[in-house]
Amino acid sequence: MFARTAHTLARQVARAGTRAYSDAPMAFTFASQSQVFYKEANVRQVDVPSFSGSFGILPSHVPSLAVLKPGVLTVFEEAGTSKKYFVSSGIVTINQDSSVQVLAEEAAAVEELDLASARDILSKAQSAASTAATEEAKAEALITVEVAEELVKAAESG
Amino acid sequence: MFSRSALLVPNHGQQQVRGMATLKAIAMRLKSVKNIQKITQSMKMVSAAKYARAERELKVARPYGAGTSAFYDKAEVKGEEEKPNQLIVACSSDRGLCGAIHSSICKHIKAGLAQDASKTAVICIGDKSRAQLARVFSQNIIAQVGEVGRKPATFEDAARIATFILNSGYDFGQGKIIYNKFKTVVSYDTLELPFFTPSAISAAEKINVYDSLDADVIQSYMEYSLTSLLFFTLKEGACSEQSSRMTAMDSASKNAGEMIEKLTLTYNRTRQAVITGELIEIISGAAAV
């Protein structure tokens, strides 16, 4: 487990956003169940929060699969601008031909997050977790707490 | 039926003379066909509205589904050869009056099961497909998902179905979803979409190209991609169904309109014949005086 963490730490790219190891195009698709944000777009870099660590994806990244963790996903576009999105869960696929698909269950631009409602959700989830009766309910409540904490963090920074 | 009423026998309209429909009977029929036309027209309007919404949601769901199946294509995942069992998911719905939507899915499944039905299990999403398949393959149907089609499908619905499939206890080597893919307003295709088990994914040819995978990641990935495939096929199915219902109700309204025209002509002819008959009676009666 520690070997994997070290491995992913070594993979983390600095957030300078101006380096490009490869000029090959990355066909980046980012969609949630209700909205398509990018469809086979050519972007410079994508930082994804995943259970195996947050890592940045540049074109010609080694093929991989990852499961999204609740957190902020950052897209560095061709023009140099960066956009942040909050994702709740989902999967990331990086294929051999440099195409990247991020499928999130729910995603929203960080600017659209409302800090007050996020804090409200967090406090409700924490009280649900402490009063949960069954193991399953407690696990679900803890998941809500985790998502809500990340939501608050994202709303504060956005 | 219409030629029979041409056999005119003057009567007072009360007795049913063989070979002629009475004025009242034609009037009743005319009224009922007019009501049917109103109903089919309103159903067409409702389907048109639902279709517009379904098409909008499908536009979003298409990249979602394409992204999921892209991995399976690129990694060249194949079904497990050691486990010959196959799981078929029939993606239809509960509501009828939509043309050949449900029967085309059932035909596809029946053709597949024609040779060997022993190693296949079927899960039916929607009552209509279950009703059609239960007649021939009732022992193959292991589960059924109800309450589909009334409201647009959400990701949570797809997640519930995926959990259901994975917990069904059926040990399958590979599975496929049969669904109707929306092409245009008047046409759709019945296609299949494969899905695989975690061990099939681990045994795939090009899987070693993918870095840092472990059993947890593959399991979560497989569950999420099954859910997104189901979400995608539910959306495609809903769009095909609404457009098919729109065209079916449109032709039904047109047919009803034609029937109304024919019936109106018959009604007028019959009415004129009855009046002529009464006139003749009056005249002959008066002449006798």
XYZ file of C-alpha atoms in Angstrom:
447
model
C 0.000 0.000 0.000
C 2.800 2.370 0.811
C 4.563 1.373 -2.376
C 1.455 2.393 -4.279
C 1.230 5.738 -2.469
C 4.858 6.451 -3.233
C 4.251 5.457 -6.809
C 1.342 7.832 -7.160
C 3.225 10.614 -5.378
C 5.918 10.229 -7.948
C 3.272 10.582 -10.594
C 1.866 13.854 -9.276
C 2.619 16.648 -11.674
C 3.308 20.142 -10.388
C 0.335 22.466 -10.681
C 2.259 24.880 -12.890
C 0.014 23.848 -15.724
C 2.332 25.166 -18.380
C 4.411 22.059 -18.942
C 3.371 19.659 -21.674
C 5.297 16.441 -21.922
C 3.630 15.584 -25.147
C 1.984 17.566 -27.892
C -0.277 14.710 -28.883
C -3.958 15.583 -28.511
C -5.869 14.194 -25.548
C -9.477 13.402 -26.456
C -10.971 14.369 -23.102
C -14.566 13.445 -22.348
C -16.023 14.609 -19.045
C -19.706 13.981 -18.382
C -22.097 13.630 -15.500
C -25.506 11.980 -15.730
C -27.185 15.271 -16.541
C -24.564 17.288 -18.379
C -21.663 16.872 -20.757
C -18.831 19.247 -19.888
C -16.201 18.183 -22.403
C -16.650 15.864 -25.340
C -13.397 14.622 -26.907
C -11.926 18.021 -26.273
C -8.276 18.820 -26.565
C -7.091 19.966 -23.155
C -3.647 20.347 -21.717
C -3.989 18.641 -18.343
C -6.609 17.212 -16.020
C -6.135 16.744 -12.272
C -8.422 14.078 -10.856
C -9.093 13.130 -7.216
C -9.146 9.357 -6.963
C -9.022 6.696 -4.312
C -5.527 5.770 -5.433
C -4.387 9.360 -4.931
C -4.870 12.620 -6.823
C -2.959 12.671 -10.013
C -2.665 14.801 -13.084
C -3.239 13.443 -16.531
C -1.276 14.780 -19.478
C -1.476 13.538 -23.051
C 0.207 10.192 -23.509
C -0.303 9.328 -19.866
C 0.198 5.634 -19.193
C -3.160 3.833 -19.626
C -4.973 3.334 -16.374
C -8.305 3.019 -14.637
C -9.224 4.836 -11.464
C -12.235 5.383 -9.254
C -13.100 9.012 -8.451
C -13.154 10.224 -4.875
C -15.394 13.144 -3.897
C -13.314 16.214 -4.557
C -12.319 18.861 -7.033
C -11.351 18.039 -10.596
C -9.311 20.678 -12.406
C -9.113 21.017 -16.161
C -6.287 23.057 -17.676
C -7.497 24.048 -21.108
C -5.530 24.678 -24.281
C -5.806 28.437 -23.865
C -4.193 28.307 -20.440
C -7.327 28.862 -18.377
C -8.250 26.364 -15.700
C -11.699 25.290 -14.641
C -12.613 23.492 -11.435
C -15.476 21.037 -11.000
C -16.664 19.233 -7.928
C -17.269 15.517 -8.569
C -19.060 13.154 -6.239
C -17.953 9.767 -7.540
C -17.293 7.982 -10.787
C -14.588 6.439 -12.898
C -11.592 7.581 -14.931
C -10.345 5.695 -17.960
C -7.085 6.543 -19.672
C -6.627 4.573 -22.856
C -3.608 3.764 -24.897
C -4.500 6.249 -27.628
C -4.365 9.067 -25.072
C -8.164 9.391 -24.839
C -9.418 10.112 -21.335
C -12.968 9.550 -20.157
C -14.101 10.869 -16.799
C -17.624 9.764 -15.966
C -18.917 11.362 -12.789
C -22.152 10.520 -11.087
C -22.749 14.161 -10.182
C -20.570 17.094 -11.082
C -20.887 20.839 -10.745
C -18.673 23.807 -11.414
C -17.121 25.005 -8.166
C -18.448 28.523 -8.711
C -21.992 27.179 -8.552
C -21.544 25.644 -5.091
C -23.313 27.375 -2.238
C -21.206 27.352 0.946
C -24.163 27.700 3.298
C -26.030 24.728 1.828
C -22.819 22.683 1.837
C -22.307 23.356 5.561
C -25.954 22.510 6.156
C -25.569 19.160 4.381
C -22.418 18.437 6.396
C -24.053 19.060 9.762
C -27.105 16.999 8.809
C -24.892 14.142 7.621
C -22.814 14.225 10.820
C -25.911 14.028 13.003
C -27.270 11.182 10.845
C -23.987 9.328 11.240
C -24.051 9.585 15.003
C -27.676 8.482 15.286
C -27.481 5.700 12.698
C -29.090 2.445 13.792
C -27.744 -0.233 11.449
C -24.243 -0.748 10.084
C -25.494 -0.064 6.599
C -27.157 3.210 7.562
C -24.021 4.251 9.408
C -21.865 3.479 6.378
C -24.175 5.461 4.116
C -24.152 8.388 6.539
C -20.354 8.324 6.737
C -20.166 8.419 2.948
C -22.458 11.455 2.976
C -20.190 13.063 5.590
C -17.137 12.478 3.390
C -18.820 14.001 0.336
C -20.157 16.908 2.380
C -16.714 17.670 3.856
C -15.198 17.804 0.367
C -18.142 19.907 -0.790
C -17.508 22.440 1.960
C -13.797 22.518 1.138
C -14.527 23.071 -2.525
C -17.157 25.715 -1.857
C -14.759 27.580 0.442
C -12.014 27.625 -2.145
C -14.271 28.404 -5.096
C -69.526 -4.207 -43.734
C -70.217 -0.997 -45.581
C -71.518 -2.830 -48.653
C -74.097 -4.586 -46.519
C -75.698 -1.344 -45.477
C -76.233 -0.544 -49.158
C -78.958 -3.147 -49.212
C -81.750 -0.724 -48.421
C -85.017 -1.954 -47.054
C -87.348 0.750 -45.873
C -88.377 0.292 -42.292
C -89.158 2.396 -39.294
C -85.672 2.023 -37.951
C -86.615 -0.159 -34.950
C -86.345 -3.629 -36.417
C -82.936 -4.903 -37.278
C -83.315 -6.126 -40.862
C -80.626 -8.571 -41.861
C -78.011 -6.982 -44.062
C -78.498 -3.373 -43.036
C -76.973 -1.427 -40.220
C -79.539 0.779 -38.549
C -79.049 4.475 -38.330
C -78.558 4.266 -34.592
C -75.876 1.622 -34.888
C -73.929 3.692 -37.371
C -74.316 6.788 -35.203
C -72.993 4.906 -32.153
C -70.044 3.609 -34.100
C -69.303 7.050 -35.464
C -69.321 8.547 -31.977
C -66.986 5.883 -30.590
C -64.494 6.246 -33.446
C -64.487 10.012 -32.927
C -63.679 9.488 -29.253
C -60.902 7.089 -30.132
C -59.449 9.624 -32.514
C -59.441 12.247 -29.769
C -57.675 9.863 -27.405
C -55.014 8.841 -29.910
C -54.402 12.452 -30.859
C -53.879 13.458 -27.250
C -51.611 10.456 -26.682
C -49.590 11.602 -29.667
C -49.226 15.090 -28.171
C -48.159 13.696 -24.827
C -45.627 11.372 -26.467
C -44.285 14.250 -28.557
C -43.629 16.257 -25.402
C -42.042 13.284 -23.625
C -39.979 12.516 -26.712
C -38.571 16.041 -26.813
C -37.433 15.679 -23.213
C -36.103 12.148 -23.741
C -34.067 13.251 -26.742
C -32.509 16.083 -24.742
C -31.523 13.683 -21.970
C -30.245 11.182 -24.503
C -27.850 13.757 -25.945
C -26.182 13.907 -22.534
C -26.319 10.189 -21.918
C -24.724 9.240 -25.229
C -21.162 10.337 -24.398
C -21.671 8.667 -21.039
C -22.445 5.317 -22.642
C -19.852 5.682 -25.367
C -17.169 6.456 -22.808
C -17.959 3.324 -20.854
C -17.970 0.929 -23.771
C -14.825 2.563 -25.186
C -12.758 0.918 -22.480
C -14.195 -2.536 -23.159
C -13.432 -2.120 -26.861
C -9.926 -0.794 -26.420
C -8.896 -3.347 -23.828
C -10.494 -6.105 -25.933
C -12.291 -7.663 -23.013
C -13.963 -10.951 -23.853
C -16.335 -13.127 -21.921
C -14.960 -15.840 -19.683
C -14.684 -19.044 -21.685
C -14.722 -21.290 -18.618
C -18.133 -20.062 -17.563
C -20.563 -20.635 -20.403
C -23.484 -19.080 -18.544
C -24.829 -15.938 -20.101
C -27.028 -13.270 -18.606
C -29.332 -11.311 -20.885
C -30.944 -8.085 -19.751
C -33.999 -7.099 -21.796
C -34.406 -3.354 -21.608
C -38.046 -2.536 -22.361
C -40.786 -0.905 -20.310
C -44.220 -1.321 -18.793
C -46.343 0.550 -21.292
C -47.720 -0.542 -24.618
C -49.232 1.149 -27.672
C -45.742 1.935 -28.929
C -45.461 -0.103 -32.086
C -42.950 -2.927 -32.268
C -40.651 -1.789 -29.422
C -41.191 -4.681 -27.030
C -41.685 -7.375 -29.656
C -38.457 -6.510 -31.477
C -36.478 -6.999 -28.252
C -38.259 -10.263 -27.523
C -37.715 -11.478 -31.091
C -34.016 -10.794 -30.756
C -33.855 -12.722 -27.484
C -35.942 -15.606 -28.816
C -33.650 -15.925 -31.821
C -30.657 -16.058 -29.515
C -32.240 -18.665 -27.260
C -33.543 -20.781 -30.129
C -30.551 -23.096 -30.248
C -29.675 -23.545 -26.591
C -31.753 -22.132 -23.795
C -30.184 -24.022 -20.929
C -27.220 -21.802 -20.149
C -28.916 -18.446 -20.388
C -30.795 -16.444 -17.809
C -32.914 -13.444 -18.608
C -33.641 -10.393 -16.493
C -36.562 -8.353 -17.801
C -36.721 -4.622 -17.245
C -40.383 -3.786 -17.762
C -43.565 -5.850 -17.744
C -44.103 -6.041 -21.490
C -40.985 -8.041 -22.301
C -41.642 -10.394 -19.399
C -45.187 -11.032 -20.620
C -43.958 -11.917 -24.091
C -41.003 -14.046 -22.996
C -42.813 -15.868 -20.178
C -44.930 -17.698 -22.710
C -41.976 -19.581 -24.135
C -38.995 -19.138 -21.797
C -40.550 -18.835 -18.355
C -37.861 -20.937 -16.677
C -35.105 -18.715 -18.006
C -36.472 -15.520 -16.524
C -34.801 -15.110 -13.153
C -35.915 -11.620 -12.269
C -37.993 -8.702 -13.347
C -37.729 -4.979 -12.778
C -41.058 -3.146 -12.596
C -42.220 0.485 -12.556
C -40.241 1.396 -15.642
C -41.354 3.946 -18.187
C -43.653 6.191 -16.243
C -40.997 8.681 -15.244
C -37.640 9.352 -16.934
C -34.914 7.035 -15.693
C -32.300 8.406 -13.306
C -28.833 7.188 -12.468
C -30.146 5.943 -9.124
C -32.605 3.659 -10.944
C -29.773 2.279 -13.058
C -27.682 1.807 -9.915
C -30.488 -0.105 -8.233
C -30.874 -2.375 -11.264
C -27.107 -2.944 -11.441
C -26.969 -3.887 -7.749
C -29.881 -6.228 -8.350
C -28.123 -7.887 -11.284
C -24.872 -8.333 -9.398
C -26.631 -9.694 -6.306
C -28.944 -11.974 -8.270
C -26.701 -14.914 -7.513
C -26.519 -16.052 -11.118
C -22.946 -16.982 -11.903
C -22.469 -15.683 -15.420
C -19.372 -15.523 -17.577
C -20.607 -12.713 -19.733
C -23.717 -10.658 -20.124
C -25.430 -8.482 -22.642
C -28.085 -5.808 -22.605
C -30.628 -5.871 -25.445
C -32.002 -2.413 -26.079
C -33.505 -0.235 -28.785
C -31.048 2.335 -30.028
C -32.662 5.521 -31.215
C -31.797 6.446 -34.813
C -34.434 8.881 -36.061
C -37.984 9.768 -35.125
C -39.309 6.989 -37.332
C -36.634 4.348 -36.870
C -34.645 2.552 -34.190
C -32.304 -0.449 -34.083
C -32.390 -3.370 -31.687
C -28.811 -3.831 -30.559
C -26.840 -5.581 -27.858
C -24.272 -4.138 -25.503
C -21.942 -6.536 -23.690
C -20.860 -6.292 -20.076
C -18.310 -8.381 -18.230
C -17.337 -9.701 -14.828
C -14.248 -8.493 -12.914
C -12.384 -11.715 -13.664
C -13.098 -11.322 -17.376
C -11.688 -7.805 -17.217
C -8.571 -8.999 -15.392
C -8.069 -11.693 -17.988
C -8.428 -9.311 -20.923
C -5.753 -9.213 -23.545
C -4.650 -5.637 -23.266
C -5.240 -5.211 -19.573
C -1.529 -5.246 -18.776
C -1.199 -2.027 -20.690
C -3.227 -0.373 -17.928
C -1.174 0.741 -14.992
C -1.726 0.280 -11.263
C -4.877 -1.802 -11.260
C -5.898 -3.934 -8.349
C -8.959 -5.998 -7.563
C -10.733 -3.139 -5.755
C -10.344 -0.746 -8.640
C -11.528 -3.336 -11.152
C -14.544 -4.249 -9.021
C -15.608 -0.631 -8.513
C -14.931 0.138 -12.162
C -17.031 -2.790 -13.320
C -19.941 -1.860 -11.041
C -19.918 1.759 -12.129
C -19.601 0.921 -15.816
C -22.480 -1.579 -15.597
C -24.590 1.162 -14.028
C -23.656 3.668 -16.701
C -24.362 1.163 -19.481
C -27.783 0.500 -17.953
C -28.407 4.236 -17.642
C -27.457 4.693 -21.281
C -29.663 1.856 -22.543
C -32.603 3.025 -20.414
C -32.317 6.489 -21.956
C -32.021 5.112 -25.484
C -34.969 2.807 -24.874
C -37.097 5.629 -23.514
C -36.357 7.850 -26.511
C -37.093 5.064 -29.023
C -40.283 4.191 -27.172
C -41.642 7.725 -27.111
C -40.873 8.346 -30.771
C -42.396 4.996 -31.732
C -45.522 5.749 -29.697
C -45.756 9.142 -31.380
C -45.749 7.571 -34.863
C -48.073 4.748 -33.801
C -50.626 7.154 -32.341
C -50.269 9.383 -35.389
C -51.165 6.525 -37.766
C -53.963 5.470 -35.429
C -55.417 8.985 -35.565
C -55.141 9.021 -39.352
C -56.832 5.631 -39.634
C -59.555 6.765 -37.269
C -60.011 9.863 -39.427
C -60.459 7.724 -42.526
C -62.976 5.526 -40.742
C -64.887 8.597 -39.626
C -65.096 9.840 -43.221
C -66.375 6.508 -44.493
C -68.830 6.151 -41.648
C -70.135 9.685 -42.137
C -70.833 8.969 -45.804
C -72.594 5.734 -44.894
C -74.544 7.529 -42.166
C -75.711 10.215 -44.580
C -76.684 7.665 -47.205
C -78.595 5.629 -44.654
C -80.305 8.748 -43.320
C -81.336 9.792 -46.818
C -82.581 6.280 -47.547
C -84.729 6.289 -44.406
C -86.201 9.672 -45.320
C -86.867 8.519 -48.864
C -88.571 5.418 -47.523
C -90.807 7.437 -45.239
C -91.690 9.783 -48.080
C -92.638 6.838 -50.289
C -94.831 5.449 -47.539
C -96.544 8.780 -47.047
C -97.089 9.245 -50.757
C -98.352 5.710 -51.322
C -100.517 6.012 -48.238
C -101.954 9.293 -49.470
C -102.482 7.856 -52.948
C -104.474 4.995 -51.464
C -106.882 7.408 -49.866
